[in-house]
Amino acid sequence: MEKLFIYNTLGRTKEEFKAINPPFLGMYVCGPTVYSDVHLGNCRTFMSFDLMYRYLVHLGYKVRYVRNITDAGHLEGDRDEGDDKFAKKAKLMQLEPMEIVQKYTVGFRDIMALLNNLPPSIEPTATGHIIEQQEITKQIIKNGLAYEHNGTVYFDVEKFAKTNNYTALTNRKLEELLENTRELDGQEDKKGRLDFALWIKAKPEHLMKWPSPWGVGFPGWHIECSAMSTKYLGEQFDIHGGGMDLQATHHTNEIAQNIAYCGKSPANYWLHTNMLTVNGQKMSKSLGNSFLPMELFTGEHHLLSKGFSPMTVRFFMMQTHYRSTLDFSNDALLASEKAYTRLMESYKVLQTLKASATTSENVSTLERACYDAMNDDFNTPVLIAHLFDAIRMINSANDKKVSLTQSDIDLLQKIYQHFIFDVMGLRKEEEATGKASAALEGVMQLVLELRDKAKTNKDFATSDDIRNKLTQANIQVKDSKEGVSWSI
Ligand code: AMP
Ligand code: ZN
């Protein structure tokens, strides 16, 4: 089964990995740009790579998983123009840009942990690798594929494309790209309209800037990933990932930079996750149609009928293959919640099953089918369909309609552990939501009774105070027609 997986996606056997130096499987994923909260679309991408990481680890690979934090170098336009997103937000919030970075990095990590994503092996930042970005830029200039003009360094795309395939990832024609790109207006410093910046001269008011051989400036959008992937995974590594929207520009330029720097294309396999959409439209910060994970957990969003647990959200994401678009809706989440609950209820039933002397089922074929699904480009919807076969087996055995031996029951336990808990990263709801122990349940009942009494006595100051203090303690109280509920 591993052969099949390796044949399909990696092209190397485990033995070959062990024989090479360094003996790890390198995986680089473009991380968040930390000038605002991550939305659910971003989470989909990070969850997809978390699943891949978990599965590779499950198969026994030693994986070095690098996911960067973009904390500098992002301008609003994708043509190296416009305001710096970090500076703009800093001004708005009257904070230092690095306070913005800190705030949203911490928030991002909290959300990743709530959704049970494993932390990457290394989480390097763009601002922590300015020297490395400058070194690569210097080398590309030396190699004749970049030029400096007026303090900004540009990558010469047309010169590069003369001897290399610039559009290897998208198979688009260079002429077509040129046609669709605005002509230079004579004000710009670059030679060709497809040229992009490796280093950008800072205007005096720019806050995040560093000295360089070309004057004071800051790195361009793409160079950080070339610098950090090369530093931690070498000039060539196994998997490079990110959302589909990064393919045409960010990753295309990253490959060009790496080839111009050292003659090698960085990754053996480029994996791109498709977009999470809302009513068919990409969820995006700029379109204003984003849902924040916290809005989902608390249910505080006008398009949601209730809150959903992080594990329901995770299960929802896994129900669609990472290469397909996934449309987000309240109804889809309600269906996922139902399915996820069934999965967990059957696990409880499995703990109580009594073994028979003979079997009428073939659990090992089911286990194989689960591996086959994952080996086929991490096909989680097919995996989940097989897991529902397991549920049917468990429930039928419980109803005495089929019989399972002790070794069948043990194998079903293994399937749950390996595929549901280890690989899909789902947790039992109690663990996942940090659902309270019996003691906390009791205390919460008391607190909510006191709040209710205060409200009945029209003592709204006290009832609001209770709610605010609970919020500070990370406990959300929700009033609805059905009554009061709370969650951590
Ligand atoms: P950003 O913070 O905007 O740089 O995005 C972080 C990651 O989320 C990138 O890999 C993006 O490609 C990905 N991403 C952005 N929007 C979506 C979306 N709607 N669905 C899935 N992934 C997304
Ligand atoms: Zn990147």
Tab-separated table of C-alpha atoms and ligand atoms in Angstrom, residues 30-33 39 41-42 44-46 242-246 273-276 282-283 285, ligand 1:
chain	number	residue	atom	x	y	z
A	30	CYS	CA	3.145	28.919	2.619
A	31	GLY	CA	1.807	30.196	5.918
A	32	PRO	CA	-0.476	33.060	6.895
A	33	THR	CA	0.070	36.752	6.332
A	39	HIS	CA	-10.562	33.106	8.005
A	41	GLY	CA	-10.639	29.528	3.853
A	42	ASN	CA	-7.102	29.893	5.183
A	44	ARG	CA	-9.020	24.837	5.042
A	45	THR	CA	-5.619	25.063	3.381
A	46	PHE	CA	-3.700	24.602	6.626
A	242	GLY	CA	-0.314	26.325	-0.512
A	243	GLY	CA	-3.708	27.457	-1.724
A	244	MET	CA	-4.560	27.343	-5.417
A	245	ASP	CA	-4.565	31.146	-5.536
A	246	LEU	CA	-0.802	31.115	-4.951
A	273	THR	CA	-5.641	23.156	-2.153
A	274	ASN	CA	-8.757	24.440	-3.781
A	275	MET	CA	-10.775	27.311	-2.418
A	276	LEU	CA	-13.395	27.409	0.292
A	282	LYS	CA	-13.894	32.483	-2.987
A	283	MET	CA	-13.842	33.327	0.719
A	285	LYS	CA	-10.513	39.033	3.274
B	1	AMP	P1	-2.925	34.492	3.288
B	1	AMP	O1	-2.898	34.702	4.772
B	1	AMP	O2	-3.920	35.352	2.576
B	1	AMP	O3	-1.541	34.624	2.701
B	1	AMP	O4	-3.398	33.001	2.999
B	1	AMP	C1	-2.896	31.885	3.678
B	1	AMP	C2	-3.218	30.631	2.909
B	1	AMP	O5	-4.644	30.446	2.763
B	1	AMP	C3	-2.660	30.608	1.482
B	1	AMP	O6	-2.122	29.318	1.211
B	1	AMP	C4	-3.872	30.878	0.615
B	1	AMP	O7	-3.740	30.311	-0.658
B	1	AMP	C5	-4.956	30.167	1.404
B	1	AMP	N1	-6.324	30.666	1.125
B	1	AMP	C6	-6.741	31.955	1.017
B	1	AMP	N2	-8.079	32.017	0.765
B	1	AMP	C7	-8.523	30.732	0.733
B	1	AMP	C8	-9.803	30.126	0.513
B	1	AMP	N3	-10.904	30.832	0.309
B	1	AMP	N4	-9.861	28.750	0.550
B	1	AMP	C9	-8.762	27.996	0.761
B	1	AMP	N5	-7.529	28.524	0.976
B	1	AMP	C10	-7.397	29.863	0.970
